[in-house]
Amino acid sequence: MAGRPPKPRTGSEAELPRVEAVERALALLACFREGRTHLTLKELADAAGLYASTVLRLSGSLERSGYLRREADGRFRLGPAVLPLARIYRLGSPLEGIIRPALQDLARETGETAAFYTREGEARLCLYRVNGPRPLRSHLEEGSLLPLALGASGHVLSVWSGIGHPREAAIRAAGHAVSRGERDPDSAAVAAPVFGADGRLLGALGLSGPITRFDAAAVPRLAGLVQAGAARLSAALRAG
Amino acid sequence: MAGRPPKPRTGSEAELPRVEAVERALALLACFREGRTHLTLKELADAAGLYASTVLRLSGSLERSGYLRREADGRFRLGPAVLPLARIYRLGSPLEGIIRPALQDLARETGETAAFYTREGEARLCLYRVNGPRPLRSHLEEGSLLPLALGASGHVLSVWSGIGHPREAAIRAAGHAVSRGERDPDSAAVAAPVFGADGRLLGALGLSGPITRFDAAAVPRLAGLVQAGAARLSAALRAG
DNA sequence: AATAATAATTCTGTCCAGCGGAATTTTAAT
DNA sequence: ATTAAAATTCCGCTGGACAGAATTATTATT
């Protein structure tokens, strides 16, 4: 008697429809950064490349909905409505239950901080992280946006997502990337790619810590563990 | 030689400008809930009260910007772009440094879980929480949206934000609210209002735990501590 | 105080982007 | 095959959003 939910149109990659005003509004939200948490109207307009009057109109709706707040001094900042979104995102993420345990294993085996990154536009986003047990350890927060150009995980994401990379051949051959003192002069990292069920790049599994613990003697072992962990993750995702 | 940022137009409360499409798009994001993390197009359209074709158009832009993801089976879920927003919101929040220490004090003094809620539309939002030390304790997450009608903190927010409340007079007179077995049959809570520098309600300071530890003998002491904590917070906000 | 410089906000005519609804296609159950 | 429900495409009309000028507010400087 009944029909049931069809799959969405086969991946004809037909242009995704769009609504200008919505994308502009979201672009406003993306203007806030670490260290740029409060912005004046002009700063916001400049950062987004929009007219101030346009920003004011858009911000009206963002404010109503709780995504933006306006301080007494007139400066904008993000509103509390973003918190529930982040929570629901995590609850709905199928990766949560698979990746976090893997990070825990890796952090325990190595004593360093383990993290999982995905590419988000021209940046990499720390989706999950588990701190290592050592007192001196890499400090990192979930939800952080970091440059794609710097750090082992950034290299991995660049290479396997098809952006060019100066050391592409070497990294592909090794199956992992190493960075020493790139993003922070005292830190180092090792990372390897994780692939989804469809064989496409999902993200990078990374290990980071003080540069003194990532010397020539230690890196091969760490790299081996990271690569093994990434391979196990990819296999689990293929299965599950 | 120069002029400097003026305050925004005096609070004439002139209608905040708006952009329909933006508010509709944000309403789509708000349709996702705990337990409703994956929605089909129809579910989403019904929940938002919009035409499916409209949802499809709006979702295009949300998807491009990373706020929405579409699974292989066609269902929508929130995208990773919401994570950085939540992080930046926290970084920019002036309350962070004042409220969290207060919660820690309260949790230590009482052994129970302390939390700070604000009203967000017809719900209350858990902005901060600090777990108590006891093994059996109230479990709660930052970013959770809870009903305004249930729980001590909900009562406090209702009473002091000017919504009617059946026990309004009693709660106002006491300066705090108590709830036993409302949201969860085995839990209880005590809460008191926190006011900002301008004297307006900022949120509710709440303490929650197993109902067996919130009996007639214990509640007066807990209520006193919560009220004292809330008063100290309000004073600190007036000063700082 | 007066002035100058700049930021914030309001206002408005024009035009196109977004809306809704119908039509079509896809999917799955019978 | 047939049917029913969901997903998607299509398109004409219209109202809402845009750009930019004009106005107002605020503060540094003289």
Coordinates of C-alpha atoms (C1' of nucleotides) in Angstrom, one line a residue:
Chain A
M1 CA 0.0 0.0 0.0
A2 CA 2.9 2.3 0.5
G3 CA 6.0 3.7 -0.9
R4 CA 9.1 4.4 1.2
P5 CA 11.9 6.9 1.4
P6 CA 13.9 6.8 -1.8
K7 CA 17.6 7.5 -1.8
P8 CA 18.4 11.0 -2.9
R9 CA 19.0 11.6 -6.5
T10 CA 21.9 9.5 -7.8
G11 CA 25.1 11.5 -7.4
S12 CA 24.7 13.5 -10.5
E13 CA 26.6 16.1 -8.7
A14 CA 24.0 18.6 -10.0
E15 CA 24.7 22.0 -8.7
L16 CA 23.6 22.2 -5.0
P17 CA 20.9 25.0 -4.8
R18 CA 21.8 28.0 -2.8
V19 CA 20.4 31.0 -1.0
E20 CA 22.7 34.0 -1.0
A21 CA 21.5 35.6 2.2
V22 CA 22.0 32.4 4.2
E23 CA 25.6 31.9 3.0
R24 CA 26.4 35.5 3.8
A25 CA 25.0 35.1 7.3
L26 CA 27.0 32.0 7.9
A27 CA 30.0 33.8 6.6
L28 CA 29.5 36.3 9.3
L29 CA 29.7 33.6 12.0
A30 CA 32.9 32.3 10.5
C31 CA 34.5 35.7 10.9
F32 CA 35.0 35.1 14.6
R33 CA 38.3 33.5 15.5
E34 CA 40.5 32.7 18.4
G35 CA 41.7 36.1 19.6
R36 CA 39.0 37.8 17.5
T37 CA 36.0 36.9 19.6
H38 CA 34.6 40.5 19.7
L39 CA 34.1 42.5 16.5
T40 CA 32.7 45.9 15.8
L41 CA 30.3 46.4 12.9
K42 CA 33.0 47.7 10.7
E43 CA 35.4 44.9 11.5
L44 CA 32.7 42.4 10.8
A45 CA 31.8 44.1 7.5
D46 CA 35.4 44.2 6.4
A47 CA 36.2 40.7 7.4
A48 CA 33.1 39.4 5.5
G49 CA 33.5 41.8 2.6
L50 CA 30.0 43.1 2.9
Y51 CA 28.4 46.5 3.3
A52 CA 27.9 47.5 6.9
S53 CA 24.2 48.0 6.2
T54 CA 23.9 44.5 4.9
V55 CA 25.7 43.1 7.9
L56 CA 23.4 45.0 10.2
R57 CA 20.3 43.5 8.5
L58 CA 21.7 40.0 8.5
S59 CA 22.9 40.3 12.1
G60 CA 19.4 41.2 13.1
S61 CA 18.2 37.7 12.2
L62 CA 21.3 36.1 13.7
E63 CA 20.7 38.0 16.9
R64 CA 17.0 37.0 17.1
S65 CA 18.0 33.4 16.8
G66 CA 20.7 33.5 19.5
Y67 CA 23.6 33.0 17.2
L68 CA 25.0 36.5 17.7
R69 CA 25.0 38.7 20.7
R70 CA 25.6 42.4 20.8
E71 CA 27.4 43.8 23.8
A72 CA 26.6 47.1 25.5
D73 CA 29.6 48.7 23.7
G74 CA 28.1 47.7 20.4
R75 CA 30.5 44.9 19.6
F76 CA 29.3 41.6 18.3
R77 CA 30.1 38.2 19.6
L78 CA 28.8 34.7 19.1
G79 CA 25.7 33.8 21.0
P80 CA 24.8 30.8 23.1
A81 CA 22.7 29.1 20.5
V82 CA 25.8 27.6 19.0
L83 CA 26.4 25.3 22.0
P84 CA 23.5 23.0 21.6
L85 CA 24.4 22.6 17.9
A86 CA 27.9 21.4 18.8
R87 CA 26.5 18.9 21.3
I88 CA 23.9 17.5 18.9
Y89 CA 26.5 17.2 16.2
R90 CA 28.6 15.1 18.5
L91 CA 25.7 12.9 19.5
G92 CA 24.8 12.2 15.9
S93 CA 28.3 11.5 14.7
P94 CA 28.9 7.9 14.0
L95 CA 32.6 8.5 14.3
E96 CA 32.5 9.3 18.0
G97 CA 32.2 5.6 19.1
I98 CA 34.9 4.4 16.8
I99 CA 37.5 7.1 16.8
R100 CA 37.7 8.1 20.4
P101 CA 38.6 4.6 21.6
A102 CA 41.3 4.4 18.9
L103 CA 42.7 7.7 20.2
Q104 CA 42.7 6.4 23.7
D105 CA 44.6 3.3 22.7
L106 CA 47.1 5.4 20.8
A107 CA 47.6 7.9 23.7
R108 CA 48.1 5.1 26.1
E109 CA 50.6 3.2 24.0
T110 CA 52.7 6.3 23.2
G111 CA 52.1 8.6 26.2
E112 CA 51.5 11.5 23.8
T113 CA 48.4 13.4 22.8
A114 CA 46.4 11.8 20.0
A115 CA 43.9 13.7 17.8
F116 CA 41.7 13.2 14.7
Y117 CA 41.5 16.0 12.2
T118 CA 39.3 16.6 9.1
R119 CA 39.7 19.1 6.4
E120 CA 37.3 22.0 6.6
G121 CA 37.9 24.3 3.6
E122 CA 41.4 25.8 3.8
A123 CA 41.8 24.7 7.4
R124 CA 41.9 21.5 9.5
L125 CA 39.4 20.9 12.2
C126 CA 40.3 19.0 15.4
L127 CA 37.2 16.7 15.8
Y128 CA 38.5 14.6 18.7
R129 CA 41.5 14.5 20.9
V130 CA 42.7 12.5 23.9
N131 CA 45.4 13.8 26.0
G132 CA 48.4 11.8 26.9
P133 CA 49.3 11.0 30.5
R134 CA 52.6 13.0 30.7
P135 CA 52.7 16.2 32.5
L136 CA 54.4 18.0 29.6
R137 CA 52.1 17.4 26.7
S138 CA 50.7 18.9 23.6
H139 CA 47.8 21.1 24.5
L140 CA 44.9 21.0 22.0
E141 CA 41.2 21.5 22.0
E142 CA 38.3 19.8 20.2
G143 CA 36.8 22.3 17.7
S144 CA 40.0 24.1 17.1
L145 CA 40.7 25.3 13.5
L146 CA 44.3 25.1 12.5
P147 CA 46.2 25.9 9.3
L148 CA 46.2 23.2 6.7
A149 CA 49.7 24.2 5.6
L150 CA 51.4 23.5 8.9
G151 CA 51.8 20.3 10.9
A152 CA 51.9 16.7 10.1
S153 CA 48.1 16.2 10.0
G154 CA 47.8 19.2 7.7
H155 CA 50.3 17.6 5.3
V156 CA 48.4 14.3 5.4
L157 CA 45.1 16.0 4.7
S158 CA 46.7 18.0 1.8
V159 CA 48.3 15.1 0.2
W160 CA 45.5 12.6 0.3
S161 CA 42.7 15.1 -0.5
G162 CA 44.4 16.0 -3.8
I163 CA 45.8 19.4 -3.1
G164 CA 49.4 19.8 -4.2
H165 CA 52.2 19.4 -1.6
P166 CA 55.9 20.0 -2.1
R167 CA 56.8 16.7 -0.3
E168 CA 53.9 14.8 -1.8
A169 CA 55.8 11.9 -3.2
A170 CA 57.9 11.3 0.0
I171 CA 54.8 11.4 2.2
R172 CA 52.8 9.1 0.0
A173 CA 55.6 6.6 -0.1
A174 CA 56.1 6.7 3.6
G175 CA 52.4 6.5 4.3
H176 CA 52.7 9.1 7.0
A177 CA 53.9 12.7 7.6
V178 CA 56.2 14.1 10.2
S179 CA 56.5 17.7 11.3
R180 CA 59.0 19.2 13.7
G181 CA 58.7 22.7 15.0
E182 CA 56.3 23.9 12.3
R183 CA 53.3 25.3 14.0
D184 CA 55.1 25.7 17.3
P185 CA 58.9 25.7 17.6
D186 CA 58.9 23.3 20.6
S187 CA 56.4 20.8 19.2
A188 CA 56.4 17.9 16.8
A189 CA 53.9 15.6 15.3
V190 CA 53.3 12.4 13.3
A191 CA 50.2 11.7 11.3
A192 CA 48.6 9.1 8.9
P193 CA 45.5 9.1 6.8
V194 CA 42.2 7.4 7.7
F195 CA 39.9 6.3 4.9
G196 CA 36.1 5.7 5.0
A197 CA 34.0 2.8 3.8
D198 CA 34.0 4.2 0.3
G199 CA 37.8 4.5 0.2
R200 CA 37.8 8.3 0.3
L201 CA 39.9 10.2 2.8
L202 CA 38.0 10.8 6.0
G203 CA 40.7 12.6 8.1
A204 CA 44.1 12.3 9.7
L205 CA 45.1 10.5 12.8
G206 CA 47.8 12.5 14.5
L207 CA 50.1 12.3 17.5
S208 CA 51.8 15.4 18.9
G209 CA 54.1 16.3 21.8
P210 CA 57.3 18.1 22.7
I211 CA 59.9 18.1 20.0
T212 CA 62.5 16.5 22.4
R213 CA 60.4 13.3 22.5
F214 CA 60.1 13.2 18.7
D215 CA 63.8 12.7 17.8
A216 CA 65.2 10.5 15.1
A217 CA 65.3 7.5 17.5
A218 CA 61.7 7.8 18.5
V219 CA 59.9 8.8 15.3
P220 CA 60.0 5.4 13.6
R221 CA 58.2 3.7 16.5
L222 CA 55.7 6.5 16.9
A223 CA 55.1 6.6 13.1
G224 CA 54.5 2.8 13.1
L225 CA 52.0 3.1 15.9
V226 CA 50.1 5.9 14.2
Q227 CA 50.0 4.1 10.9
A228 CA 48.9 0.9 12.5
G229 CA 46.2 2.8 14.4
A230 CA 45.1 4.6 11.2
A231 CA 45.0 1.3 9.3
R232 CA 42.9 -0.4 12.0
L233 CA 40.5 2.6 12.0
S234 CA 40.1 2.4 8.2
A235 CA 39.4 -1.3 8.5
A236 CA 36.9 -0.8 11.3
L237 CA 35.1 1.8 9.2
R238 CA 35.0 -0.5 6.2
A239 CA 33.5 -3.2 8.3
G240 CA 31.1 -1.2 10.5
Chain B
M1 CA 42.5 64.1 14.5
A2 CA 40.2 61.1 14.8
G3 CA 36.8 60.0 15.9
R4 CA 36.2 56.7 17.6
P5 CA 33.5 54.0 17.9
P6 CA 30.2 55.4 19.1
K7 CA 27.9 53.3 21.1
P8 CA 25.1 51.8 19.0
R9 CA 22.0 53.9 18.7
T10 CA 20.4 54.5 22.1
G11 CA 18.2 51.6 23.0
S12 CA 15.1 52.9 21.2
E13 CA 14.2 49.2 21.0
A14 CA 13.6 49.9 17.3
E15 CA 12.6 46.7 15.6
L16 CA 15.7 44.7 14.9
P17 CA 16.0 44.3 11.1
R18 CA 15.6 40.8 9.7
V19 CA 16.2 38.5 6.8
E20 CA 13.6 35.9 6.3
A21 CA 15.7 33.3 4.6
V22 CA 18.4 33.5 7.3
E23 CA 15.9 32.9 10.1
R24 CA 14.4 30.0 8.2
A25 CA 17.8 28.4 7.7
L26 CA 18.6 28.8 11.4
A27 CA 15.3 27.3 12.3
L28 CA 16.3 24.3 10.3
L29 CA 19.4 23.8 12.4
A30 CA 17.3 24.1 15.6
C31 CA 15.1 21.1 14.5
F32 CA 17.8 18.7 15.5
R33 CA 17.5 17.4 19.0
E34 CA 18.8 14.8 21.3
G35 CA 17.4 11.6 19.9
R36 CA 16.5 13.4 16.6
T37 CA 20.0 13.8 15.2
H38 CA 19.2 12.4 11.8
L39 CA 16.2 13.8 9.8
T40 CA 14.8 13.1 6.4
L41 CA 13.8 15.9 4.1
K42 CA 10.1 15.5 5.0
E43 CA 10.8 15.3 8.7
L44 CA 12.8 18.4 8.5
A45 CA 10.2 20.3 6.5
D46 CA 7.4 19.2 8.9
A47 CA 9.4 20.2 11.9
A48 CA 10.2 23.6 10.5
G49 CA 6.8 24.1 9.0
L50 CA 8.3 24.8 5.5
Y51 CA 7.8 23.4 2.1
A52 CA 10.1 20.6 1.2
S53 CA 11.3 22.6 -1.8
T54 CA 12.2 25.5 0.4
V55 CA 14.1 23.3 2.8
L56 CA 16.0 21.8 -0.1
R57 CA 17.1 25.2 -1.3
L58 CA 18.1 26.4 2.1
S59 CA 19.8 23.2 3.0
G60 CA 22.0 23.6 -0.1
S61 CA 23.6 26.7 1.4
L62 CA 23.8 25.1 4.9
E63 CA 25.5 22.1 3.4
R64 CA 28.0 24.2 1.4
S65 CA 29.0 26.0 4.6
G66 CA 29.5 22.8 6.6
Y67 CA 26.6 23.3 9.0
L68 CA 24.6 20.4 7.5
R69 CA 25.6 17.1 6.2
R70 CA 23.7 14.7 4.0
E71 CA 24.2 11.0 4.6
A72 CA 24.2 8.4 1.9
D73 CA 20.7 7.4 2.8
G74 CA 19.5 11.0 2.2
R75 CA 19.0 11.9 5.8
F76 CA 20.3 15.2 7.1
R77 CA 22.5 15.8 10.1
L78 CA 24.4 18.7 11.6
G79 CA 27.8 19.3 10.1
P80 CA 31.2 19.8 11.7
A81 CA 31.3 23.6 11.2
V82 CA 29.3 24.0 14.4
L83 CA 32.2 22.8 16.5
P84 CA 34.5 25.9 16.1
L85 CA 31.6 28.2 16.7
A86 CA 30.9 26.6 20.1
R87 CA 34.6 26.9 21.0
I88 CA 34.9 30.5 20.0
Y89 CA 31.7 31.3 21.9
R90 CA 33.3 29.9 25.0
L91 CA 36.5 31.8 24.5
G92 CA 34.7 35.1 24.1
S93 CA 32.4 34.6 27.0
P94 CA 33.2 36.9 29.9
L95 CA 31.2 34.7 32.2
E96 CA 33.6 31.7 31.8
G97 CA 36.2 33.1 34.2
I98 CA 33.7 34.2 36.8
I99 CA 31.1 31.5 36.8
R100 CA 33.1 28.4 36.5
P101 CA 35.1 29.1 39.7
A102 CA 31.9 29.7 41.5
L103 CA 30.5 26.4 40.4
Q104 CA 33.7 24.7 41.6
D105 CA 33.3 26.2 45.0
L106 CA 29.7 25.1 45.2
A107 CA 30.4 21.6 44.0
R108 CA 33.2 21.2 46.5
E109 CA 31.2 22.6 49.5
T110 CA 28.1 20.4 48.7
G111 CA 29.5 17.4 47.0
E112 CA 26.8 17.7 44.3
T113 CA 26.8 18.8 40.7
A114 CA 26.6 22.5 40.1
A115 CA 25.4 24.2 36.9
F116 CA 24.6 27.5 35.4
Y117 CA 21.6 27.9 33.1
T118 CA 20.2 30.7 30.9
R119 CA 16.9 31.0 29.3
E120 CA 16.9 30.3 25.6
G121 CA 13.5 30.8 24.2
E122 CA 11.1 28.2 25.7
A123 CA 14.0 26.2 27.0
R124 CA 16.9 26.5 29.4
L125 CA 20.4 26.0 28.3
C126 CA 23.2 24.5 30.4
L127 CA 26.1 26.9 29.8
Y128 CA 28.5 25.6 32.5
R129 CA 28.5 22.7 34.9
V130 CA 31.0 21.2 37.3
N131 CA 30.5 17.7 38.5
G132 CA 30.5 16.9 42.2
P133 CA 33.0 14.4 43.6
R134 CA 30.6 11.7 44.6
P135 CA 30.3 8.5 42.6
L136 CA 26.5 8.7 42.3
R137 CA 25.9 12.2 40.9
S138 CA 23.7 14.1 38.6
H139 CA 24.8 13.6 35.0
L140 CA 24.6 16.7 32.9
E141 CA 26.3 18.2 29.8
E142 CA 27.2 21.7 28.8
G143 CA 25.2 22.7 25.8
S144 CA 22.1 20.7 26.8
L145 CA 18.7 22.2 26.2
L146 CA 16.2 21.3 28.9
P147 CA 12.5 22.1 29.3
L148 CA 11.8 25.4 31.1
A149 CA 8.8 24.0 32.8
L150 CA 10.6 21.3 34.8
G151 CA 13.3 21.5 37.4
A152 CA 14.4 24.1 40.0
S153 CA 16.5 26.1 37.5
G154 CA 13.6 26.2 35.1
H155 CA 11.3 27.6 37.8
V156 CA 13.8 30.2 38.7
L157 CA 14.2 31.3 35.1
S158 CA 10.5 31.4 34.6
V159 CA 9.8 33.4 37.8
W160 CA 12.5 36.0 37.4
S161 CA 12.2 36.5 33.6
G162 CA 8.6 37.5 34.0
I163 CA 6.8 34.5 32.7
G164 CA 4.0 33.4 34.9
H165 CA 4.5 30.5 37.3
P166 CA 2.0 28.7 39.6
R167 CA 4.3 28.9 42.6
E168 CA 5.7 32.3 41.8
A169 CA 4.9 34.0 45.1
A170 CA 6.4 31.3 47.2
I171 CA 9.5 31.0 45.1
R172 CA 10.1 34.8 45.1
A173 CA 9.6 34.9 48.8
A174 CA 12.1 32.1 49.4
G175 CA 14.6 33.5 46.9
H176 CA 15.2 30.0 45.5
A177 CA 13.3 27.1 44.0
V178 CA 13.4 23.4 44.9
S179 CA 12.4 20.5 42.7
R180 CA 12.1 16.9 43.6
G181 CA 11.6 14.2 41.0
E182 CA 10.3 16.5 38.2
R183 CA 12.5 15.9 35.3
D184 CA 13.8 12.6 36.5
P185 CA 12.0 10.7 39.3
D186 CA 15.2 9.9 41.1
S187 CA 16.7 13.4 41.0
A188 CA 16.2 16.6 42.8
A189 CA 17.6 20.2 42.6
V190 CA 17.8 23.6 44.2
A191 CA 18.4 26.8 42.3
A192 CA 18.7 30.6 42.8
P193 CA 18.7 33.5 40.4
V194 CA 21.9 35.4 39.3
F195 CA 21.7 39.0 38.2
G196 CA 24.0 41.0 35.9
A197 CA 25.5 44.4 36.3
D198 CA 22.4 46.1 35.0
G199 CA 20.2 44.2 37.5
R200 CA 18.5 42.0 34.9
L201 CA 18.3 38.3 35.3
L202 CA 21.3 36.6 33.8
G203 CA 20.6 33.0 34.6
A204 CA 20.1 30.4 37.3
L205 CA 22.7 28.8 39.6
G206 CA 21.6 25.2 40.3
L207 CA 22.6 22.2 42.3
S208 CA 21.4 18.8 41.5
G209 CA 21.8 15.2 42.7
P210 CA 20.0 12.1 43.8
I211 CA 16.7 12.7 45.5
T212 CA 17.8 10.8 48.5
R213 CA 20.4 13.4 49.3
F214 CA 17.9 16.3 48.9
D215 CA 15.6 15.5 51.8
A216 CA 13.9 17.9 54.2
A217 CA 16.9 17.9 56.5
A218 CA 19.4 18.7 53.8
V219 CA 17.6 21.1 51.6
P220 CA 17.8 24.2 53.8
R221 CA 21.6 23.9 54.0
L222 CA 21.9 23.3 50.2
A223 CA 19.5 26.1 49.4
G224 CA 21.5 28.5 51.7
L225 CA 24.7 27.6 49.9
V226 CA 23.2 28.0 46.5
Q227 CA 21.6 31.3 47.4
A228 CA 24.8 32.6 48.9
G229 CA 26.7 31.5 45.8
A230 CA 24.2 33.2 43.5
A231 CA 24.4 36.4 45.6
R232 CA 28.2 36.4 45.5
L233 CA 28.1 35.8 41.7
S234 CA 25.7 38.7 41.3
A235 CA 27.9 41.0 43.4
A236 CA 31.0 40.0 41.4
L237 CA 29.3 40.8 38.1
R238 CA 28.2 44.1 39.5
A239 CA 31.8 44.9 40.4
G240 CA 33.7 43.4 37.5
Chain C
dA1 C1' 34.1 74.4 23.5
dA2 C1' 34.6 73.8 18.9
dT3 C1' 36.1 71.1 15.3
dA4 C1' 37.2 67.2 12.7
dA5 C1' 37.2 62.6 11.6
dT6 C1' 35.1 58.3 11.7
dA7 C1' 31.9 54.8 13.1
dA8 C1' 27.1 53.4 13.4
dT9 C1' 22.6 53.7 11.7
dT10 C1' 18.6 55.0 8.9
dC11 C1' 16.4 55.4 4.6
dT12 C1' 14.9 54.4 -0.2
dG13 C1' 14.4 53.2 -5.2
dT14 C1' 15.6 49.4 -8.0
dC15 C1' 15.8 44.8 -9.2
dC16 C1' 16.5 40.1 -8.7
dA17 C1' 16.6 36.3 -5.5
dG18 C1' 13.7 33.5 -3.1
dC19 C1' 9.1 31.6 -2.6
dG20 C1' 5.4 28.4 -3.2
dG21 C1' 3.1 25.2 -5.7
dA22 C1' 2.6 22.1 -9.5
dA23 C1' 4.8 18.7 -12.1
dT24 C1' 8.0 15.1 -12.5
dT25 C1' 11.0 11.5 -11.1
dT26 C1' 12.7 8.0 -8.1
dT27 C1' 12.1 4.5 -4.8
dA28 C1' 10.1 0.7 -2.4
dA29 C1' 6.3 -2.0 -1.0
dT30 C1' 2.5 -4.7 -2.5
Chain D
dA1 C1' 2.9 -4.1 -12.7
dT2 C1' 0.8 -1.0 -9.8
dT3 C1' 0.6 2.2 -6.3
dA4 C1' 1.8 5.5 -3.0
dA5 C1' 4.9 8.4 -0.8
dA6 C1' 9.1 10.9 -0.8
dA7 C1' 12.5 13.6 -3.2
dT8 C1' 13.6 16.7 -6.7
dT9 C1' 13.1 19.9 -10.5
dC10 C1' 10.9 23.7 -12.7
dC11 C1' 9.1 28.3 -13.3
dG12 C1' 6.4 32.7 -13.0
dC13 C1' 5.4 36.3 -9.7
dT14 C1' 6.4 39.3 -6.1
dG15 C1' 8.2 41.0 -2.0
dG16 C1' 12.3 41.4 0.3
dA17 C1' 17.1 42.3 0.2
dC18 C1' 20.9 45.2 -1.7
dA19 C1' 23.8 49.2 -2.4
dG20 C1' 24.9 53.5 -1.5
dA21 C1' 23.8 58.1 0.0
dA22 C1' 22.4 60.8 3.9
dT23 C1' 22.1 61.3 8.7
dT24 C1' 23.4 60.9 13.4
dA25 C1' 26.4 59.7 17.3
dT26 C1' 30.8 59.7 19.5
dT27 C1' 35.4 60.8 20.7
dA28 C1' 40.1 62.7 19.9
dT29 C1' 42.3 66.8 19.1
dT30 C1' 43.1 71.7 19.2

